């Protein structure tokens, strides 16, 4: 992950990870069947990463400009309580969420891939762009993942946060019992 050294100190204090959907939790492709029903592919390791954060008492939220049943279904299955959909100005939802959770922007991270994410990304302490993000978004990120959105980028960020907070090893070892 590029920007790794600068981000470690910031990551130690992160209490909230906010994610975009299209291009972050998915590869950004939008597929429709013959009935016009939208289908998305999610990475299962990203899902496990979200669960690991929840076990580590780090809040997870999703803010997306689109509203789809498949995303709502996936997030419900993962136990993501903070889901904002149909939001064009993501900074408004971010501000509302941080106030609701009593978490400061300096304790928040945001993972995005396109310019619509910038209003929120530029307000948090740890702005992260996925490998396949638009170049302008990468320029405004503190870190850029090696993995593409929908292909383990979220898990990469999760592992980075857990390692930065010295929670990773104990959590991984708990699965060997």
Short mmCIF file of N, CA and C in Angstrom, two decimals, residues 10-173:
data_model
loop_
_atom_site.label_atom_id
_atom_site.label_comp_id
_atom_site.label_asym_id
_atom_site.label_seq_id
_atom_site.Cartn_x
_atom_site.Cartn_y
_atom_site.Cartn_z
N UNK A 10 -1.52 7.92 11.85
CA UNK A 10 -2.92 8.30 11.73
C UNK A 10 -3.82 7.09 11.99
N UNK A 11 -3.45 5.95 11.42
CA UNK A 11 -4.27 4.74 11.53
C UNK A 11 -4.40 4.25 12.97
N UNK A 12 -3.44 4.55 13.80
CA UNK A 12 -3.49 4.11 15.21
C UNK A 12 -4.72 4.63 15.93
N UNK A 13 -5.25 5.76 15.48
CA UNK A 13 -6.36 6.40 16.17
C UNK A 13 -7.71 6.27 15.47
N UNK A 14 -7.77 5.46 14.42
CA UNK A 14 -9.01 5.35 13.65
C UNK A 14 -10.05 4.53 14.42
N UNK A 15 -11.24 5.11 14.55
CA UNK A 15 -12.36 4.45 15.22
C UNK A 15 -13.53 4.20 14.28
N UNK A 16 -13.44 4.77 13.06
CA UNK A 16 -14.51 4.65 12.08
C UNK A 16 -13.92 4.50 10.69
N UNK A 17 -14.36 3.45 9.99
CA UNK A 17 -13.99 3.25 8.59
C UNK A 17 -15.25 3.40 7.75
N UNK A 18 -15.23 4.34 6.81
CA UNK A 18 -16.36 4.59 5.92
C UNK A 18 -15.97 4.11 4.52
N UNK A 19 -16.88 3.40 3.89
CA UNK A 19 -16.63 2.81 2.58
C UNK A 19 -17.64 3.28 1.55
N UNK A 20 -17.17 3.47 0.33
CA UNK A 20 -18.04 3.63 -0.82
C UNK A 20 -18.39 2.22 -1.29
N UNK A 21 -19.33 2.09 -2.20
CA UNK A 21 -19.70 0.77 -2.71
C UNK A 21 -19.11 0.52 -4.09
N UNK A 22 -19.67 1.17 -5.13
CA UNK A 22 -19.23 0.89 -6.50
C UNK A 22 -17.79 1.34 -6.70
N UNK A 23 -16.93 0.39 -7.02
CA UNK A 23 -15.52 0.68 -7.21
C UNK A 23 -14.68 0.45 -5.97
N UNK A 24 -15.31 0.23 -4.83
CA UNK A 24 -14.59 -0.05 -3.57
C UNK A 24 -14.98 -1.43 -3.04
N UNK A 25 -16.25 -1.60 -2.68
CA UNK A 25 -16.73 -2.92 -2.26
C UNK A 25 -17.01 -3.81 -3.47
N UNK A 26 -17.17 -3.19 -4.63
CA UNK A 26 -17.33 -3.94 -5.88
C UNK A 26 -16.28 -3.45 -6.87
N UNK A 27 -16.21 -4.11 -8.01
CA UNK A 27 -15.23 -3.70 -9.02
C UNK A 27 -15.69 -2.49 -9.83
N UNK A 28 -16.87 -1.99 -9.51
CA UNK A 28 -17.40 -0.82 -10.22
C UNK A 28 -18.30 -1.17 -11.38
N UNK A 29 -18.30 -2.44 -11.76
CA UNK A 29 -19.18 -2.87 -12.84
C UNK A 29 -20.63 -2.88 -12.38
N UNK A 30 -21.52 -2.56 -13.27
CA UNK A 30 -22.94 -2.60 -12.97
C UNK A 30 -23.58 -3.54 -13.98
N UNK A 31 -24.06 -4.68 -13.49
CA UNK A 31 -24.63 -5.71 -14.36
C UNK A 31 -26.13 -5.81 -14.15
N UNK A 32 -26.86 -5.95 -15.25
CA UNK A 32 -28.30 -6.10 -15.20
C UNK A 32 -28.69 -7.40 -15.89
N UNK A 33 -29.69 -8.09 -15.33
CA UNK A 33 -30.21 -9.26 -16.04
C UNK A 33 -31.29 -8.80 -17.02
N UNK A 34 -31.89 -9.76 -17.72
CA UNK A 34 -32.88 -9.41 -18.75
C UNK A 34 -34.13 -8.73 -18.19
N UNK A 35 -34.33 -8.80 -16.87
CA UNK A 35 -35.46 -8.14 -16.23
C UNK A 35 -35.10 -6.77 -15.65
N UNK A 36 -33.86 -6.35 -15.88
CA UNK A 36 -33.42 -5.06 -15.37
C UNK A 36 -33.01 -5.09 -13.91
N UNK A 37 -32.87 -6.28 -13.35
CA UNK A 37 -32.44 -6.43 -11.96
C UNK A 37 -30.92 -6.29 -11.91
N UNK A 38 -30.46 -5.42 -11.01
CA UNK A 38 -29.03 -5.16 -10.90
C UNK A 38 -28.36 -6.23 -10.04
N UNK A 39 -27.18 -6.66 -10.48
CA UNK A 39 -26.39 -7.65 -9.76
C UNK A 39 -24.98 -7.10 -9.54
N UNK A 40 -24.44 -7.37 -8.36
CA UNK A 40 -23.09 -6.92 -8.02
C UNK A 40 -22.31 -8.10 -7.46
N UNK A 41 -21.00 -8.06 -7.65
CA UNK A 41 -20.11 -9.08 -7.11
C UNK A 41 -19.30 -8.44 -5.98
N UNK A 42 -19.34 -9.07 -4.82
CA UNK A 42 -18.59 -8.61 -3.66
C UNK A 42 -17.49 -9.60 -3.36
N UNK A 43 -16.39 -9.11 -2.81
CA UNK A 43 -15.26 -9.96 -2.42
C UNK A 43 -15.51 -10.51 -1.02
N UNK A 44 -15.46 -11.83 -0.86
CA UNK A 44 -15.75 -12.44 0.44
C UNK A 44 -14.71 -12.06 1.50
N UNK A 45 -13.45 -11.86 1.10
CA UNK A 45 -12.44 -11.46 2.09
C UNK A 45 -12.68 -10.04 2.58
N UNK A 46 -13.22 -9.17 1.74
CA UNK A 46 -13.60 -7.84 2.20
C UNK A 46 -14.67 -7.97 3.28
N UNK A 47 -15.61 -8.89 3.06
CA UNK A 47 -16.66 -9.14 4.05
C UNK A 47 -16.11 -9.62 5.37
N UNK A 48 -15.16 -10.53 5.32
CA UNK A 48 -14.53 -10.99 6.56
C UNK A 48 -13.80 -9.83 7.23
N UNK A 49 -13.17 -8.99 6.44
CA UNK A 49 -12.48 -7.82 7.00
C UNK A 49 -13.43 -6.92 7.75
N UNK A 50 -14.62 -6.69 7.20
CA UNK A 50 -15.61 -5.88 7.89
C UNK A 50 -15.99 -6.51 9.22
N UNK A 51 -16.17 -7.81 9.23
CA UNK A 51 -16.48 -8.51 10.48
C UNK A 51 -15.33 -8.39 11.48
N UNK A 52 -14.08 -8.45 11.00
CA UNK A 52 -12.92 -8.31 11.89
C UNK A 52 -12.90 -6.93 12.54
N UNK A 53 -13.22 -5.91 11.78
CA UNK A 53 -13.29 -4.56 12.37
C UNK A 53 -14.35 -4.50 13.45
N UNK A 54 -15.49 -5.09 13.17
CA UNK A 54 -16.57 -5.10 14.16
C UNK A 54 -16.12 -5.80 15.44
N UNK A 55 -15.39 -6.90 15.30
CA UNK A 55 -14.86 -7.61 16.48
C UNK A 55 -13.84 -6.76 17.23
N UNK A 56 -13.20 -5.85 16.52
CA UNK A 56 -12.17 -4.99 17.10
C UNK A 56 -12.72 -3.65 17.59
N UNK A 57 -14.04 -3.53 17.57
CA UNK A 57 -14.72 -2.33 18.04
C UNK A 57 -14.37 -1.07 17.24
N UNK A 58 -14.18 -1.28 15.95
CA UNK A 58 -14.02 -0.17 15.02
C UNK A 58 -15.30 -0.11 14.20
N UNK A 59 -15.95 1.04 14.22
CA UNK A 59 -17.21 1.21 13.50
C UNK A 59 -16.98 1.14 11.99
N UNK A 60 -17.95 0.57 11.30
CA UNK A 60 -17.92 0.49 9.84
C UNK A 60 -19.20 1.12 9.31
N UNK A 61 -19.05 1.95 8.30
CA UNK A 61 -20.20 2.58 7.67
C UNK A 61 -20.03 2.55 6.15
N UNK A 62 -21.15 2.64 5.46
CA UNK A 62 -21.14 2.70 4.00
C UNK A 62 -21.96 3.91 3.59
N UNK A 63 -21.37 4.72 2.70
CA UNK A 63 -22.08 5.85 2.12
C UNK A 63 -21.96 5.71 0.60
N UNK A 64 -23.11 5.64 -0.06
CA UNK A 64 -23.11 5.44 -1.50
C UNK A 64 -24.15 6.34 -2.18
N UNK A 65 -23.85 6.73 -3.39
CA UNK A 65 -24.75 7.59 -4.14
C UNK A 65 -25.93 6.82 -4.71
N UNK A 66 -25.78 5.52 -4.84
CA UNK A 66 -26.82 4.70 -5.45
C UNK A 66 -27.58 3.92 -4.39
N UNK A 67 -28.77 3.46 -4.75
CA UNK A 67 -29.59 2.63 -3.87
C UNK A 67 -29.94 1.35 -4.60
N UNK A 68 -29.45 0.22 -4.08
CA UNK A 68 -29.76 -1.07 -4.70
C UNK A 68 -30.07 -2.10 -3.63
N UNK A 69 -30.97 -3.00 -3.96
CA UNK A 69 -31.36 -4.06 -3.02
C UNK A 69 -30.19 -4.99 -2.73
N UNK A 70 -29.36 -5.25 -3.73
CA UNK A 70 -28.25 -6.19 -3.53
C UNK A 70 -27.25 -5.65 -2.49
N UNK A 71 -27.00 -4.35 -2.50
CA UNK A 71 -26.09 -3.75 -1.53
C UNK A 71 -26.72 -3.80 -0.14
N UNK A 72 -27.98 -3.42 -0.04
CA UNK A 72 -28.67 -3.47 1.25
C UNK A 72 -28.64 -4.89 1.82
N UNK A 73 -28.86 -5.87 0.97
CA UNK A 73 -28.85 -7.28 1.39
C UNK A 73 -27.46 -7.68 1.89
N UNK A 74 -26.43 -7.32 1.15
CA UNK A 74 -25.05 -7.67 1.54
C UNK A 74 -24.68 -7.03 2.87
N UNK A 75 -24.98 -5.76 3.03
CA UNK A 75 -24.60 -5.04 4.25
C UNK A 75 -25.38 -5.54 5.45
N UNK A 76 -26.65 -5.89 5.25
CA UNK A 76 -27.43 -6.47 6.34
C UNK A 76 -26.81 -7.79 6.78
N UNK A 77 -26.40 -8.61 5.82
CA UNK A 77 -25.76 -9.89 6.13
C UNK A 77 -24.45 -9.73 6.88
N UNK A 78 -23.77 -8.61 6.65
CA UNK A 78 -22.50 -8.35 7.34
C UNK A 78 -22.72 -7.62 8.69
N UNK A 79 -23.94 -7.23 8.95
CA UNK A 79 -24.22 -6.53 10.20
C UNK A 79 -23.77 -5.08 10.21
N UNK A 80 -23.68 -4.47 9.03
CA UNK A 80 -23.30 -3.06 8.94
C UNK A 80 -24.52 -2.22 9.30
N UNK A 81 -24.44 -1.53 10.41
CA UNK A 81 -25.58 -0.75 10.92
C UNK A 81 -25.69 0.62 10.27
N UNK A 82 -24.59 1.17 9.83
CA UNK A 82 -24.57 2.54 9.33
C UNK A 82 -24.47 2.52 7.80
N UNK A 83 -25.63 2.59 7.15
CA UNK A 83 -25.71 2.49 5.70
C UNK A 83 -26.50 3.68 5.16
N UNK A 84 -25.80 4.55 4.43
CA UNK A 84 -26.41 5.72 3.82
C UNK A 84 -26.40 5.51 2.31
N UNK A 85 -27.58 5.51 1.70
CA UNK A 85 -27.65 5.29 0.25
C UNK A 85 -28.44 6.41 -0.40
N UNK A 86 -28.17 6.61 -1.69
CA UNK A 86 -28.80 7.69 -2.42
C UNK A 86 -28.27 9.06 -2.02
N UNK A 87 -27.02 9.10 -1.58
CA UNK A 87 -26.40 10.32 -1.06
C UNK A 87 -25.42 10.87 -2.10
N UNK A 88 -25.70 12.04 -2.64
CA UNK A 88 -24.80 12.65 -3.61
C UNK A 88 -23.66 13.41 -2.93
N UNK A 89 -23.96 14.17 -1.86
CA UNK A 89 -22.91 14.85 -1.12
C UNK A 89 -22.60 14.02 0.12
N UNK A 90 -21.62 13.17 -0.03
CA UNK A 90 -21.28 12.22 1.03
C UNK A 90 -20.73 12.88 2.28
N UNK A 91 -20.24 14.11 2.16
CA UNK A 91 -19.71 14.81 3.33
C UNK A 91 -20.83 15.14 4.32
N UNK A 92 -22.04 15.34 3.85
CA UNK A 92 -23.17 15.62 4.74
C UNK A 92 -23.48 14.39 5.59
N UNK A 93 -23.55 13.22 4.95
CA UNK A 93 -23.80 11.98 5.68
C UNK A 93 -22.66 11.67 6.64
N UNK A 94 -21.44 11.93 6.21
CA UNK A 94 -20.27 11.70 7.07
C UNK A 94 -20.34 12.57 8.32
N UNK A 95 -20.67 13.83 8.14
CA UNK A 95 -20.77 14.74 9.29
C UNK A 95 -21.86 14.27 10.25
N UNK A 96 -23.01 13.88 9.71
CA UNK A 96 -24.12 13.37 10.53
C UNK A 96 -23.69 12.11 11.29
N UNK A 97 -23.01 11.21 10.60
CA UNK A 97 -22.58 9.95 11.21
C UNK A 97 -21.57 10.17 12.33
N UNK A 98 -20.56 10.98 12.08
CA UNK A 98 -19.54 11.20 13.11
C UNK A 98 -20.14 11.88 14.34
N UNK A 99 -21.08 12.77 14.10
CA UNK A 99 -21.76 13.41 15.24
C UNK A 99 -22.57 12.38 16.02
N UNK A 100 -23.32 11.56 15.32
CA UNK A 100 -24.15 10.51 15.94
C UNK A 100 -23.30 9.55 16.78
N UNK A 101 -22.12 9.18 16.26
CA UNK A 101 -21.25 8.22 16.94
C UNK A 101 -20.28 8.87 17.93
N UNK A 102 -20.26 10.19 17.97
CA UNK A 102 -19.30 10.95 18.80
C UNK A 102 -17.86 10.55 18.45
N UNK A 103 -17.61 10.47 17.16
CA UNK A 103 -16.27 10.16 16.64
C UNK A 103 -15.83 11.36 15.81
N UNK A 104 -14.64 11.85 16.09
CA UNK A 104 -14.12 13.01 15.38
C UNK A 104 -13.64 12.61 13.98
N UNK A 105 -13.60 13.58 13.08
CA UNK A 105 -13.06 13.34 11.73
C UNK A 105 -11.61 12.88 11.82
N UNK A 106 -10.89 13.32 12.86
CA UNK A 106 -9.49 12.93 13.03
C UNK A 106 -9.36 11.47 13.45
N UNK A 107 -10.48 10.82 13.73
CA UNK A 107 -10.51 9.41 14.10
C UNK A 107 -11.22 8.58 13.03
N UNK A 108 -11.33 9.16 11.84
CA UNK A 108 -12.11 8.53 10.77
C UNK A 108 -11.26 8.31 9.52
N UNK A 109 -11.61 7.24 8.80
CA UNK A 109 -10.98 6.92 7.52
C UNK A 109 -12.09 6.74 6.49
N UNK A 110 -11.77 7.01 5.24
CA UNK A 110 -12.74 6.87 4.15
C UNK A 110 -12.03 6.23 2.97
N UNK A 111 -12.66 5.22 2.37
CA UNK A 111 -12.10 4.56 1.19
C UNK A 111 -13.01 4.88 0.00
N UNK A 112 -12.41 5.50 -1.03
CA UNK A 112 -13.17 5.87 -2.20
C UNK A 112 -12.42 5.60 -3.49
N UNK A 113 -13.11 5.86 -4.60
CA UNK A 113 -12.50 5.59 -5.91
C UNK A 113 -12.75 6.67 -6.96
N UNK A 114 -13.73 7.55 -6.72
CA UNK A 114 -14.02 8.53 -7.76
C UNK A 114 -14.29 9.90 -7.13
N UNK A 115 -14.39 10.91 -7.96
CA UNK A 115 -14.47 12.29 -7.48
C UNK A 115 -15.67 12.55 -6.58
N UNK A 116 -16.73 11.79 -6.71
CA UNK A 116 -17.89 11.97 -5.84
C UNK A 116 -17.55 11.66 -4.38
N UNK A 117 -16.46 10.93 -4.16
CA UNK A 117 -16.02 10.59 -2.80
C UNK A 117 -15.17 11.69 -2.16
N UNK A 118 -14.64 12.60 -2.97
CA UNK A 118 -13.71 13.61 -2.45
C UNK A 118 -14.28 14.53 -1.37
N UNK A 119 -15.53 14.97 -1.45
CA UNK A 119 -16.02 15.82 -0.36
C UNK A 119 -15.94 15.15 1.02
N UNK A 120 -16.11 13.85 1.08
CA UNK A 120 -15.98 13.13 2.35
C UNK A 120 -14.51 12.76 2.62
N UNK A 121 -13.83 12.28 1.60
CA UNK A 121 -12.44 11.84 1.77
C UNK A 121 -11.54 12.95 2.31
N UNK A 122 -11.76 14.16 1.82
CA UNK A 122 -10.87 15.26 2.19
C UNK A 122 -11.15 15.82 3.58
N UNK A 123 -12.15 15.29 4.27
CA UNK A 123 -12.47 15.75 5.62
C UNK A 123 -11.99 14.80 6.71
N UNK A 124 -11.58 13.59 6.35
CA UNK A 124 -11.15 12.61 7.35
C UNK A 124 -9.64 12.61 7.50
N UNK A 125 -9.18 11.99 8.57
CA UNK A 125 -7.74 11.92 8.82
C UNK A 125 -7.03 10.96 7.88
N UNK A 126 -7.73 9.90 7.48
CA UNK A 126 -7.10 8.88 6.65
C UNK A 126 -7.92 8.65 5.38
N UNK A 127 -7.67 9.46 4.34
CA UNK A 127 -8.33 9.24 3.06
C UNK A 127 -7.56 8.17 2.27
N UNK A 128 -8.29 7.16 1.82
CA UNK A 128 -7.68 6.03 1.10
C UNK A 128 -8.34 5.91 -0.27
N UNK A 129 -7.52 5.72 -1.28
CA UNK A 129 -8.01 5.45 -2.63
C UNK A 129 -7.65 4.00 -2.99
N UNK A 130 -8.56 3.33 -3.66
CA UNK A 130 -8.26 1.97 -4.13
C UNK A 130 -7.37 2.06 -5.37
N UNK A 131 -6.72 0.97 -5.71
CA UNK A 131 -5.76 0.94 -6.82
C UNK A 131 -6.37 1.41 -8.14
N UNK A 132 -7.64 1.09 -8.36
CA UNK A 132 -8.29 1.46 -9.62
C UNK A 132 -9.04 2.79 -9.53
N UNK A 133 -8.74 3.59 -8.51
CA UNK A 133 -9.38 4.90 -8.36
C UNK A 133 -8.95 5.84 -9.47
N UNK A 134 -9.77 6.84 -9.70
CA UNK A 134 -9.44 7.90 -10.64
C UNK A 134 -8.15 8.58 -10.15
N UNK A 135 -7.31 9.00 -11.05
CA UNK A 135 -6.01 9.60 -10.70
C UNK A 135 -6.16 10.82 -9.79
N UNK A 136 -7.18 11.63 -10.03
CA UNK A 136 -7.39 12.83 -9.21
C UNK A 136 -7.70 12.45 -7.77
N UNK A 137 -8.41 11.36 -7.57
CA UNK A 137 -8.73 10.86 -6.22
C UNK A 137 -7.45 10.37 -5.55
N UNK A 138 -6.62 9.67 -6.29
CA UNK A 138 -5.35 9.18 -5.73
C UNK A 138 -4.48 10.34 -5.25
N UNK A 139 -4.52 11.45 -5.98
CA UNK A 139 -3.73 12.62 -5.60
C UNK A 139 -4.15 13.19 -4.24
N UNK A 140 -5.39 12.96 -3.84
CA UNK A 140 -5.92 13.49 -2.59
C UNK A 140 -5.98 12.44 -1.48
N UNK A 141 -5.41 11.28 -1.73
CA UNK A 141 -5.42 10.20 -0.74
C UNK A 141 -4.10 10.17 0.02
N UNK A 142 -4.18 9.81 1.27
CA UNK A 142 -2.97 9.60 2.06
C UNK A 142 -2.37 8.24 1.74
N UNK A 143 -3.24 7.31 1.35
CA UNK A 143 -2.80 5.96 0.98
C UNK A 143 -3.53 5.50 -0.27
N UNK A 144 -2.87 4.64 -1.04
CA UNK A 144 -3.48 4.00 -2.20
C UNK A 144 -3.26 2.50 -2.04
N UNK A 145 -4.32 1.72 -2.13
CA UNK A 145 -4.20 0.27 -1.96
C UNK A 145 -3.50 -0.36 -3.15
N UNK A 146 -2.94 -1.53 -2.94
CA UNK A 146 -2.37 -2.31 -4.03
C UNK A 146 -3.48 -3.08 -4.76
N UNK A 147 -4.50 -3.46 -4.00
CA UNK A 147 -5.63 -4.22 -4.58
C UNK A 147 -6.68 -3.27 -5.14
N UNK A 148 -7.34 -3.76 -6.16
CA UNK A 148 -8.41 -3.00 -6.79
C UNK A 148 -9.69 -3.12 -5.97
N UNK A 149 -10.59 -2.16 -6.15
CA UNK A 149 -11.90 -2.24 -5.52
C UNK A 149 -12.61 -3.50 -5.96
N UNK A 150 -13.29 -4.15 -5.02
CA UNK A 150 -13.98 -5.40 -5.33
C UNK A 150 -13.07 -6.60 -5.40
N UNK A 151 -11.78 -6.38 -5.16
CA UNK A 151 -10.79 -7.45 -5.26
C UNK A 151 -9.83 -7.41 -4.07
N UNK A 152 -10.38 -7.21 -2.88
CA UNK A 152 -9.57 -7.27 -1.67
C UNK A 152 -9.03 -5.95 -1.17
N UNK A 153 -9.40 -4.83 -1.78
CA UNK A 153 -8.89 -3.53 -1.33
C UNK A 153 -9.36 -3.21 0.08
N UNK A 154 -10.62 -3.51 0.38
CA UNK A 154 -11.14 -3.23 1.72
C UNK A 154 -10.42 -4.08 2.76
N UNK A 155 -10.20 -5.34 2.47
CA UNK A 155 -9.47 -6.21 3.40
C UNK A 155 -8.05 -5.70 3.62
N UNK A 156 -7.44 -5.19 2.58
CA UNK A 156 -6.10 -4.61 2.69
C UNK A 156 -6.11 -3.43 3.68
N UNK A 157 -7.10 -2.58 3.58
CA UNK A 157 -7.22 -1.44 4.49
C UNK A 157 -7.49 -1.93 5.91
N UNK A 158 -8.38 -2.90 6.05
CA UNK A 158 -8.70 -3.46 7.37
C UNK A 158 -7.45 -4.02 8.02
N UNK A 159 -6.71 -4.84 7.31
CA UNK A 159 -5.49 -5.43 7.87
C UNK A 159 -4.50 -4.34 8.27
N UNK A 160 -4.39 -3.30 7.46
CA UNK A 160 -3.49 -2.18 7.77
C UNK A 160 -3.92 -1.50 9.07
N UNK A 161 -5.21 -1.24 9.22
CA UNK A 161 -5.71 -0.61 10.44
C UNK A 161 -5.45 -1.48 11.66
N UNK A 162 -5.76 -2.76 11.54
CA UNK A 162 -5.58 -3.68 12.67
C UNK A 162 -4.11 -3.82 13.06
N UNK A 163 -3.24 -3.89 12.09
CA UNK A 163 -1.81 -3.96 12.37
C UNK A 163 -1.31 -2.66 13.00
N UNK A 164 -1.77 -1.53 12.50
CA UNK A 164 -1.35 -0.23 13.04
C UNK A 164 -1.79 -0.06 14.49
N UNK A 165 -2.90 -0.69 14.85
CA UNK A 165 -3.43 -0.59 16.20
C UNK A 165 -3.04 -1.78 17.08
N UNK A 166 -2.10 -2.59 16.61
CA UNK A 166 -1.60 -3.76 17.34
C UNK A 166 -2.72 -4.72 17.75
N UNK A 167 -3.72 -4.88 16.88
CA UNK A 167 -4.83 -5.79 17.14
C UNK A 167 -4.79 -7.01 16.23
N UNK A 168 -3.99 -6.94 15.19
CA UNK A 168 -4.01 -7.95 14.13
C UNK A 168 -3.60 -9.34 14.62
N UNK A 169 -2.45 -9.45 15.25
CA UNK A 169 -1.91 -10.76 15.62
C UNK A 169 -2.84 -11.51 16.56
N UNK A 170 -3.28 -10.86 17.62
CA UNK A 170 -4.16 -11.52 18.58
C UNK A 170 -5.46 -11.94 17.93
N UNK A 171 -5.98 -11.10 17.06
CA UNK A 171 -7.23 -11.43 16.37
C UNK A 171 -7.05 -12.62 15.46
N UNK A 172 -5.97 -12.65 14.70
CA UNK A 172 -5.71 -13.79 13.81
C UNK A 172 -5.51 -15.08 14.61
N UNK A 173 -4.78 -14.97 15.70
CA UNK A 173 -4.52 -16.16 16.53
C UNK A 173 -5.79 -16.68 17.18
#
